[in-house]
Structure formats: structure tokens, C-alpha cells
Amino acid sequence: MDYREAVQWIHSRETFGIKPGLKRMEWLMEKLNHPQKKIKAIHIAGTNGKGSTLSFLRHIMQSHGYSVGTFTSPYIVKFNERISVDGQPIPDDEMTSFVEKIKPLCLELEKTELGPPTEFEVITAIAFDYFSQQDLDYVLFETGLGGRLDSTNVVQPILTIITNVGLDHTAILGNTYEQIAYEKAGIMKEQIPLVTAVTEQQSLHLIKRKASELSVPLDHFSSDFRAKQLGVHDGLETFSFFSKLGDYSELAIQMRGFHQVVNASTALQAFLRLSKMVNLQVDTTKVKEGLFGTTWPGRFETVHHHPLVIIDGAHNKEGIETLIQTVERFYPEKRKHLLFSAMKDKALSDMINLFNQAFTTVTFTTFEFERAAKAENLFELSDHPNKHLKSNWEASIKELIQSIDPMNEVIIISGSLYFISVIRQYFEIN
């Protein structure tokens, strides 16, 4: 088996769909000699901001000299980046050998009453196995979907984070904030500290109640730690951070928007909480270096300068609302053109209804991906006065770039992290 065949085999598991539950993962972990018990893990759930928060935390940890594994999804550039050590994806040859190791176990599992493991279960199991064999201080695990029944939830974390709760994946997680919060709160473990930036009141009430039941020390954004935005200086978000565990003034991050200030603050609070647990001396200079050095592809990322083209992985109502606020804050005077594609299983109307006041024009498109919505369906959901239908996204980009005024107009491309991955690769090549 070569690398290409290994990744193809993992992707072939996609036909088994999404099957919430931990039984298959527990079976695989036992066969692999429980790698999940050999790492110090921090488990991160949330509707939005998981990846950015994870990245801020990894950079703060690395600036303090720690070696950090990360498990994220989906990938933006290459599949391997989902399993990384200190920002370096698992090498192709190692990915291949770990697939060769797990494939016969998966075939064995298929013959049991538990049935075949899914694509996400396979890649999660590989991640646990790989990280357990590296010399790592910590591993940061991002949930794939929800938390309680997510395949990452076989881990026994030393700290948990819930970034926020929004209405996404409602067909699986439930269609109320409380139902979704219940699933996310499923990563909480007895007496293991939780850091959260959840603001939605029903969700927060449920999380606080569960924290009390499990004797979980809870750090909540706005109650136990907070941030004061200082404005934009030289294209950087600047803010001060206040916490019962320490205050930090004049912090600067490259990632833009108040939501990123919240993500950075959540990561910093998690690091401060961890430092109290392990008696670590926190270095202010290294905190600032870590935060400043953090980037995360596809999050309000500039991929073209003249005219300005920004890509953002917003893929639900809350994400689009945040994107619109950030665009308005940074480019209040510019005319804004949106190129949009999304997954057909999302709450599409909830996102599309937000476009009318925010964007001068909206172009609906699609891309080659099984779950991608048809451009025609997106177009029909919109009553934007200046909407366009273009099935060829590449032609749409070229047309927009050639037709707009670079001084007074900006192009935003959004709707799906999978779409953004394709767009980002296009701009790297061109």
C-alpha cells in the first residue's frame, strides 16, 4: 500500500456515514492497547471557533517549550494536517504504515455486531495511536460532531474547552440550543476543569448545571475572564485580557474579528488554568509571542490583494453573522461582493437570509463535492435584489476580480470549509 492508496482507503469509509456512538471506538482502542490513555489530552468542543482556539492554545504552549499534538477537521490543504505535531503534519510514510496497521482491525470489527467503523472513527483511532508513540507534552483534540457521542470522546482529558453553542448539525444533535449544549457538554468529565465562552443563556445554564453535578471547576468568559478590544493597529487586533488567574495588557493577534479575540482569550485562560494545575511559570513575553504567531487558514484570510479577496470558512448562521460583523468593521466604506457555496445538509435559509443588508451582490455557486448544494437551490432560496447564479466557481472568481474597482470594493468567499479548501488551493496555484 502506498500513501495515495492509504488515504483513498480512509475516504472509502465515508460510505458508512456518520454513526454517533463510542462502542466501535472502544473496541478499536482495546485492540490498539488503549493509546488514548497514554497521552495528556485537552478536549475541545463547540459549534464555531474550535480550530482557531486550538491553534492559539498550541502556539502559546509551543512558545513555552512544549511539544504539542493536534487533531483537527476538516483539512484545508492536505489530509495529513488533521494529525500534526508542533504544526507539522504526520509524514506520508507514517500515515501509510498506521493505515496498514488499522485496516485489518477494521475488517475484523466489520464482522462483529458493532459493524464497520466510519471514516472519522478510523482517522481518530489512527490519531490516538500515532500520538501515543510520539514524545509529546500535550495533545489537543477537536471534536468532529457534538461531543457526547463523538469518537474523540473515548479520551480522558486533563482539561476541556467548549467554545460556544450554535444551531448546526441539527438533524443529528437536536434543533434547540439546549439539546446541542447537552451533546457538547458530554465531553465534560468529573472534576476535570472546563473553560468556556458559551454566551447563549439556555446552553450556559445547562453547562453550569452539569458542571455542578460533576464537580467541574468552571471558567466562563465574561464571569471569570474577559477581554477588552483596543482596536485595530497595523492590521492587527489588539486587546487586553483580564482573569482571576492573571491580567495581560496590549496583546496583538493577526486573526481578525472580535470572535478571534474571544477565541484567543479562551485559549489563554485554558493555558493559565493548566499552568495552575501543573505549577508552571507563565512567561508574559512567550504568551504574547504565541498569540501573535497564531494563524489558521481559511479564517478571514486574505488570498489576493488587488483587488482584495478574503476567504472565510463560516458555514452556519452564527458563523455568517460573525463574518458580516468582521467585514463591516474592517471595510465599512467598501462595496462587498459575496461568492457563496455550502453543504446541502446545512440550515441554508438561515445563512442566506442574512445577505440582503450585508452584501452589494451575491453570487451562488457550487463545487465538486458530494455534499455540496446545487447552485440553483441556493439561488432560489435568496431574495437578494442583486443575486447571480454561476455554476462554475472559477469563472466567477475571474469575472469578479476583473470587473470590480480594487480601491472601493472587496470580494468575500464563504459558506463551507470544504469550499474554502478548494478556493485556497486555486489561489496558491494562481
GROMACS .gro file of C-alpha atoms in nm, residues 15-329:
model
  315
   15THR     CA    1  -1.991   0.538   0.262
   16PHE     CA    2  -2.062   0.422   0.619
   17GLY     CA    3  -2.176   0.776   0.701
   18ILE     CA    4  -2.196   0.932   1.047
   19LYS     CA    5  -2.275   0.685   1.324
   20PRO     CA    6  -2.271   0.855   1.667
   21GLY     CA    7  -2.163   0.625   1.949
   22LEU     CA    8  -1.845   0.507   2.123
   23LYS     CA    9  -1.870   0.126   2.106
   24ARG     CA   10  -1.668   0.087   1.784
   25MET     CA   11  -1.402   0.330   1.909
   26GLU     CA   12  -1.377   0.146   2.242
   27TRP     CA   13  -1.332  -0.180   2.050
   28LEU     CA   14  -1.053  -0.029   1.835
   29MET     CA   15  -0.882   0.130   2.137
   30GLU     CA   16  -0.872  -0.207   2.313
   31LYS     CA   17  -0.719  -0.373   2.005
   32LEU     CA   18  -0.458  -0.093   1.987
   33ASN     CA   19  -0.370  -0.134   2.356
   34HIS     CA   20  -0.550   0.182   2.471
   35PRO     CA   21  -0.336   0.458   2.315
   36GLN     CA   22  -0.586   0.721   2.439
   37LYS     CA   23  -0.471   0.651   2.795
   38LYS     CA   24  -0.105   0.726   2.713
   39ILE     CA   25  -0.143   1.097   2.633
   40LYS     CA   26  -0.221   1.419   2.821
   41ALA     CA   27  -0.518   1.549   2.624
   42ILE     CA   28  -0.717   1.869   2.614
   43HIS     CA   29  -1.058   1.812   2.454
   44ILE     CA   30  -1.224   2.096   2.260
   45ALA     CA   31  -1.590   2.111   2.151
   46GLY     CA   32  -1.804   2.395   2.014
   47THR     CA   33  -2.012   2.494   1.714
   48ASN     CA   34  -1.762   2.754   1.590
   49GLY     CA   35  -1.408   2.856   1.685
   50LYS     CA   36  -1.269   2.513   1.780
   51GLY     CA   37  -0.987   2.523   1.526
   52SER     CA   38  -0.886   2.882   1.600
   53THR     CA   39  -0.893   2.827   1.979
   54LEU     CA   40  -0.689   2.509   1.937
   55SER     CA   41  -0.436   2.696   1.723
   56PHE     CA   42  -0.400   2.982   1.975
   57LEU     CA   43  -0.350   2.729   2.257
   58ARG     CA   44  -0.095   2.526   2.059
   59HIS     CA   45   0.109   2.837   1.983
   60ILE     CA   46   0.106   2.955   2.346
   61MET     CA   47   0.216   2.607   2.457
   62GLN     CA   48   0.488   2.583   2.194
   63SER     CA   49   0.623   2.928   2.282
   64HIS     CA   50   0.668   2.791   2.636
   65GLY     CA   51   0.872   2.498   2.501
   66TYR     CA   52   0.606   2.227   2.499
   67SER     CA   53   0.567   1.973   2.219
   68VAL     CA   54   0.202   1.958   2.115
   69GLY     CA   55  -0.002   1.718   1.903
   70THR     CA   56  -0.321   1.842   1.735
   71PHE     CA   57  -0.619   1.660   1.589
   72THR     CA   58  -0.842   1.882   1.373
   73SER     CA   59  -1.103   1.865   1.099
   74PRO     CA   60  -1.160   1.922   0.818
   75TYR     CA   61  -0.824   1.974   0.648
   76ILE     CA   62  -0.764   2.284   0.435
   77VAL     CA   63  -0.451   2.199   0.233
   78LYS     CA   64  -0.364   1.831   0.281
   79PHE     CA   65  -0.532   1.539   0.456
   80ASN     CA   66  -0.232   1.475   0.685
   81GLU     CA   67  -0.267   1.812   0.859
   82ARG     CA   68  -0.556   1.667   1.060
   83ILE     CA   69  -0.291   1.480   1.264
   84SER     CA   70   0.001   1.713   1.338
   85VAL     CA   71   0.286   1.757   1.586
   86ASP     CA   72   0.403   2.114   1.653
   87GLY     CA   73   0.225   2.221   1.336
   88GLN     CA   74   0.392   1.956   1.119
   89PRO     CA   75   0.151   1.704   0.961
   90ILE     CA   76   0.212   1.331   1.003
   91PRO     CA   77   0.457   1.222   0.726
   92ASP     CA   78   0.312   1.030   0.429
   93ASP     CA   79   0.506   0.713   0.506
   94GLU     CA   80   0.389   0.709   0.868
   95MET     CA   81   0.029   0.772   0.766
   96THR     CA   82   0.058   0.474   0.531
   97SER     CA   83   0.202   0.244   0.797
   98PHE     CA   84  -0.066   0.339   1.051
   99VAL     CA   85  -0.337   0.270   0.791
  100GLU     CA   86  -0.179  -0.070   0.718
  101LYS     CA   87  -0.191  -0.140   1.091
  102ILE     CA   88  -0.555  -0.042   1.143
  103LYS     CA   89  -0.708  -0.179   0.821
  104PRO     CA   90  -0.719  -0.547   0.930
  105LEU     CA   91  -0.868  -0.440   1.265
  106CYS     CA   92  -1.143  -0.251   1.082
  107LEU     CA   93  -1.220  -0.556   0.868
  108GLU     CA   94  -1.234  -0.764   1.185
  109LEU     CA   95  -1.465  -0.510   1.351
  110GLU     CA   96  -1.698  -0.519   1.048
  111LYS     CA   97  -1.771  -0.885   1.118
  112THR     CA   98  -1.894  -0.810   1.471
  113GLU     CA   99  -2.242  -0.690   1.567
  114LEU     CA  100  -2.094  -0.338   1.601
  115GLY     CA  101  -2.049  -0.313   1.226
  116PRO     CA  102  -1.792  -0.119   1.020
  117PRO     CA  103  -1.615   0.188   1.162
  118THR     CA  104  -1.673   0.521   0.986
  119GLU     CA  105  -1.411   0.738   0.817
  120PHE     CA  106  -1.395   0.971   1.117
  121GLU     CA  107  -1.361   0.680   1.362
  122VAL     CA  108  -1.070   0.540   1.158
  123ILE     CA  109  -0.881   0.870   1.141
  124THR     CA  110  -0.946   0.934   1.513
  125ALA     CA  111  -0.812   0.590   1.605
  126ILE     CA  112  -0.502   0.649   1.389
  127ALA     CA  113  -0.451   0.984   1.565
  128PHE     CA  114  -0.462   0.825   1.913
  129ASP     CA  115  -0.223   0.550   1.801
  130TYR     CA  116   0.020   0.796   1.639
  131PHE     CA  117   0.024   1.047   1.925
  132SER     CA  118   0.077   0.773   2.186
  133GLN     CA  119   0.405   0.684   2.011
  134GLN     CA  120   0.540   1.041   1.991
  135ASP     CA  121   0.728   1.224   2.266
  136LEU     CA  122   0.459   1.484   2.337
  137ASP     CA  123   0.376   1.701   2.635
  138TYR     CA  124   0.012   1.757   2.536
  139VAL     CA  125  -0.237   1.665   2.265
  140LEU     CA  126  -0.526   1.895   2.165
  141PHE     CA  127  -0.830   1.708   2.032
  142GLU     CA  128  -1.105   1.884   1.840
  143THR     CA  129  -1.440   1.703   1.834
  144GLY     CA  130  -1.582   1.615   1.494
  145LEU     CA  131  -1.952   1.647   1.577
  146GLY     CA  132  -2.115   1.731   1.909
  147GLY     CA  133  -1.915   1.571   2.189
  148ARG     CA  134  -2.103   1.315   2.397
  149LEU     CA  135  -2.110   1.050   2.121
  150ASP     CA  136  -1.817   1.184   1.917
  151SER     CA  137  -1.541   0.933   1.850
  152THR     CA  138  -1.284   1.159   2.022
  153ASN     CA  139  -1.478   1.119   2.349
  154VAL     CA  140  -1.302   0.796   2.444
  155VAL     CA  141  -1.021   1.020   2.569
  156GLN     CA  142  -0.970   1.102   2.939
  157PRO     CA  143  -0.874   1.471   2.920
  158ILE     CA  144  -0.691   1.679   3.180
  159LEU     CA  145  -0.886   1.988   3.067
  160THR     CA  146  -1.192   2.054   2.847
  161ILE     CA  147  -1.299   2.356   2.642
  162ILE     CA  148  -1.641   2.440   2.494
  163THR     CA  149  -1.604   2.743   2.268
  164ASN     CA  150  -1.972   2.820   2.201
  165VAL     CA  151  -2.307   2.666   2.108
  166GLY     CA  152  -2.492   2.741   1.784
  167LEU     CA  153  -2.757   2.575   1.570
  168ASP     CA  154  -2.560   2.344   1.340
  169HIS     CA  155  -2.586   1.971   1.256
  170THR     CA  156  -2.941   1.991   1.395
  171ALA     CA  157  -3.052   1.667   1.228
  172ILE     CA  158  -2.805   1.476   1.449
  173LEU     CA  159  -2.753   1.695   1.756
  174GLY     CA  160  -3.106   1.834   1.801
  175ASN     CA  161  -3.271   2.156   1.691
  176THR     CA  162  -3.262   2.358   2.013
  177TYR     CA  163  -2.969   2.527   2.186
  178GLU     CA  164  -3.030   2.316   2.494
  179GLN     CA  165  -3.019   1.986   2.302
  180ILE     CA  166  -2.697   2.085   2.125
  181ALA     CA  167  -2.541   2.211   2.450
  182TYR     CA  168  -2.624   1.874   2.609
  183GLU     CA  169  -2.423   1.698   2.336
  184LYS     CA  170  -2.127   1.937   2.365
  185ALA     CA  171  -2.132   1.913   2.746
  186GLY     CA  172  -2.086   1.539   2.701
  187ILE     CA  173  -1.708   1.595   2.686
  188MET     CA  174  -1.712   1.716   3.049
  189LYS     CA  175  -1.560   1.468   3.296
  190GLU     CA  176  -1.588   1.451   3.672
  191GLN     CA  177  -1.364   1.708   3.847
  192ILE     CA  178  -1.184   1.793   3.518
  193PRO     CA  179  -1.171   2.174   3.466
  194LEU     CA  180  -1.376   2.332   3.186
  195VAL     CA  181  -1.310   2.664   3.011
  196THR     CA  182  -1.599   2.802   2.807
  197ALA     CA  183  -1.702   3.110   2.611
  198VAL     CA  184  -2.065   3.000   2.568
  199THR     CA  185  -2.296   3.304   2.591
  200GLU     CA  186  -2.635   3.164   2.482
  201GLN     CA  187  -2.834   3.151   2.807
  202GLN     CA  188  -3.008   2.812   2.775
  203SER     CA  189  -2.679   2.648   2.679
  204LEU     CA  190  -2.487   2.819   2.958
  205HIS     CA  191  -2.749   2.720   3.216
  206LEU     CA  192  -2.722   2.354   3.110
  207ILE     CA  193  -2.340   2.361   3.116
  208LYS     CA  194  -2.331   2.524   3.460
  209ARG     CA  195  -2.578   2.266   3.593
  210LYS     CA  196  -2.371   1.977   3.456
  211ALA     CA  197  -2.050   2.133   3.593
  212SER     CA  198  -2.211   2.141   3.936
  213GLU     CA  199  -2.325   1.777   3.909
  214LEU     CA  200  -1.975   1.662   3.807
  215SER     CA  201  -1.785   1.892   4.049
  216VAL     CA  202  -1.616   2.052   3.748
  217PRO     CA  203  -1.419   2.376   3.811
  218LEU     CA  204  -1.568   2.617   3.555
  219ASP     CA  205  -1.401   2.921   3.395
  220HIS     CA  206  -1.654   3.127   3.199
  221PHE     CA  207  -1.584   3.413   2.959
  222SER     CA  208  -1.731   3.739   3.097
  223SER     CA  209  -1.753   3.596   3.453
  224ASP     CA  210  -1.406   3.452   3.524
  225PHE     CA  211  -1.209   3.604   3.236
  226ARG     CA  212  -1.280   3.873   2.979
  227ALA     CA  213  -1.123   4.078   2.703
  228LYS     CA  214  -1.131   4.446   2.616
  229GLN     CA  215  -1.086   4.522   2.248
  230LEU     CA  216  -0.837   4.805   2.195
  231GLY     CA  217  -0.891   4.844   1.821
  232VAL     CA  218  -0.702   4.762   1.504
  233HIS     CA  219  -0.338   4.870   1.475
  234ASP     CA  220  -0.129   4.791   1.166
  235GLY     CA  221  -0.389   4.534   1.062
  236LEU     CA  222  -0.370   4.353   1.398
  237GLU     CA  223  -0.648   4.300   1.653
  238THR     CA  224  -0.528   4.438   1.987
  239PHE     CA  225  -0.686   4.371   2.324
  240SER     CA  226  -0.626   4.344   2.698
  241PHE     CA  227  -0.709   4.027   2.890
  242PHE     CA  228  -0.838   4.015   3.247
  243SER     CA  229  -0.869   3.699   3.455
  244LYS     CA  230  -0.869   3.576   3.812
  245LEU     CA  231  -0.556   3.387   3.702
  246GLY     CA  232  -0.369   3.689   3.562
  247ASP     CA  233  -0.403   4.006   3.354
  248TYR     CA  234  -0.226   4.076   3.023
  249SER     CA  235  -0.231   4.414   2.852
  250GLU     CA  236  -0.178   4.510   2.487
  251LEU     CA  237  -0.198   4.165   2.330
  252ALA     CA  238  -0.196   4.151   1.949
  253ILE     CA  239  -0.324   3.881   1.712
  254GLN     CA  240  -0.313   3.851   1.334
  255MET     CA  241  -0.654   3.682   1.315
  256ARG     CA  242  -0.924   3.944   1.279
  257GLY     CA  243  -1.263   3.995   1.440
  258PHE     CA  244  -1.388   4.012   1.800
  259HIS     CA  245  -1.470   3.640   1.780
  260GLN     CA  246  -1.096   3.576   1.742
  261VAL     CA  247  -1.027   3.792   2.049
  262VAL     CA  248  -1.272   3.564   2.235
  263ASN     CA  249  -1.103   3.251   2.094
  264ALA     CA  250  -0.758   3.382   2.191
  265SER     CA  251  -0.883   3.470   2.540
  266THR     CA  252  -1.039   3.124   2.582
  267ALA     CA  253  -0.709   2.962   2.481
  268LEU     CA  254  -0.512   3.186   2.717
  269GLN     CA  255  -0.747   3.111   3.008
  270ALA     CA  256  -0.711   2.738   2.935
  271PHE     CA  257  -0.332   2.773   2.941
  272LEU     CA  258  -0.343   2.970   3.269
  273ARG     CA  259  -0.574   2.707   3.422
  274LEU     CA  260  -0.338   2.432   3.308
  275SER     CA  261  -0.038   2.622   3.448
  276LYS     CA  262  -0.207   2.628   3.790
  277MET     CA  263  -0.268   2.252   3.768
  278VAL     CA  264   0.092   2.163   3.680
  279ASN     CA  265   0.262   2.452   3.864
  280LEU     CA  266   0.406   2.611   3.551
  281GLN     CA  267   0.565   2.956   3.546
  282VAL     CA  268   0.385   3.160   3.278
  283ASP     CA  269   0.607   3.396   3.077
  284THR     CA  270   0.428   3.713   2.957
  285THR     CA  271   0.663   3.757   2.659
  286LYS     CA  272   0.603   3.398   2.549
  287VAL     CA  273   0.225   3.441   2.585
  288LYS     CA  274   0.241   3.746   2.357
  289GLU     CA  275   0.468   3.564   2.108
  290GLY     CA  276   0.237   3.263   2.099
  291LEU     CA  277  -0.078   3.467   2.040
  292PHE     CA  278   0.087   3.691   1.780
  293GLY     CA  279   0.231   3.393   1.593
  294THR     CA  280  -0.105   3.218   1.556
  295THR     CA  281  -0.258   3.180   1.212
  296TRP     CA  282  -0.530   2.943   1.097
  297PRO     CA  283  -0.600   2.902   0.724
  298GLY     CA  284  -0.941   2.989   0.585
  299ARG     CA  285  -1.046   3.216   0.871
  300PHE     CA  286  -1.096   3.569   0.734
  301GLU     CA  287  -0.780   3.508   0.533
  302THR     CA  288  -0.662   3.741   0.256
  303VAL     CA  289  -0.568   3.535  -0.052
  304HIS     CA  290  -0.547   3.819  -0.309
  305HIS     CA  291  -0.457   4.185  -0.259
  306HIS     CA  292  -0.554   4.380  -0.572
  307PRO     CA  293  -0.849   4.358  -0.557
  308LEU     CA  294  -0.889   4.233  -0.203
  309VAL     CA  295  -1.020   3.873  -0.185
  310ILE     CA  296  -1.096   3.728   0.159
  311ILE     CA  297  -1.193   3.366   0.228
  312ASP     CA  298  -1.374   3.254   0.542
  313GLY     CA  299  -1.497   2.912   0.649
  314ALA     CA  300  -1.824   3.035   0.804
  315HIS     CA  301  -2.077   2.755   0.749
  316ASN     CA  302  -2.373   2.824   0.979
  317LYS     CA  303  -2.592   3.118   1.086
  318GLU     CA  304  -2.368   3.224   1.378
  319GLY     CA  305  -2.058   3.197   1.161
  320ILE     CA  306  -2.208   3.412   0.885
  321GLU     CA  307  -2.327   3.671   1.140
  322THR     CA  308  -1.972   3.693   1.276
  323LEU     CA  309  -1.827   3.718   0.924
  324ILE     CA  310  -2.063   4.005   0.837
  325GLN     CA  311  -1.970   4.192   1.158
  326THR     CA  312  -1.597   4.149   1.083
  327VAL     CA  313  -1.630   4.259   0.718
  328GLU     CA  314  -1.829   4.565   0.825
  329ARG     CA  315  -1.576   4.653   1.093
   0.00000   0.00000   0.00000
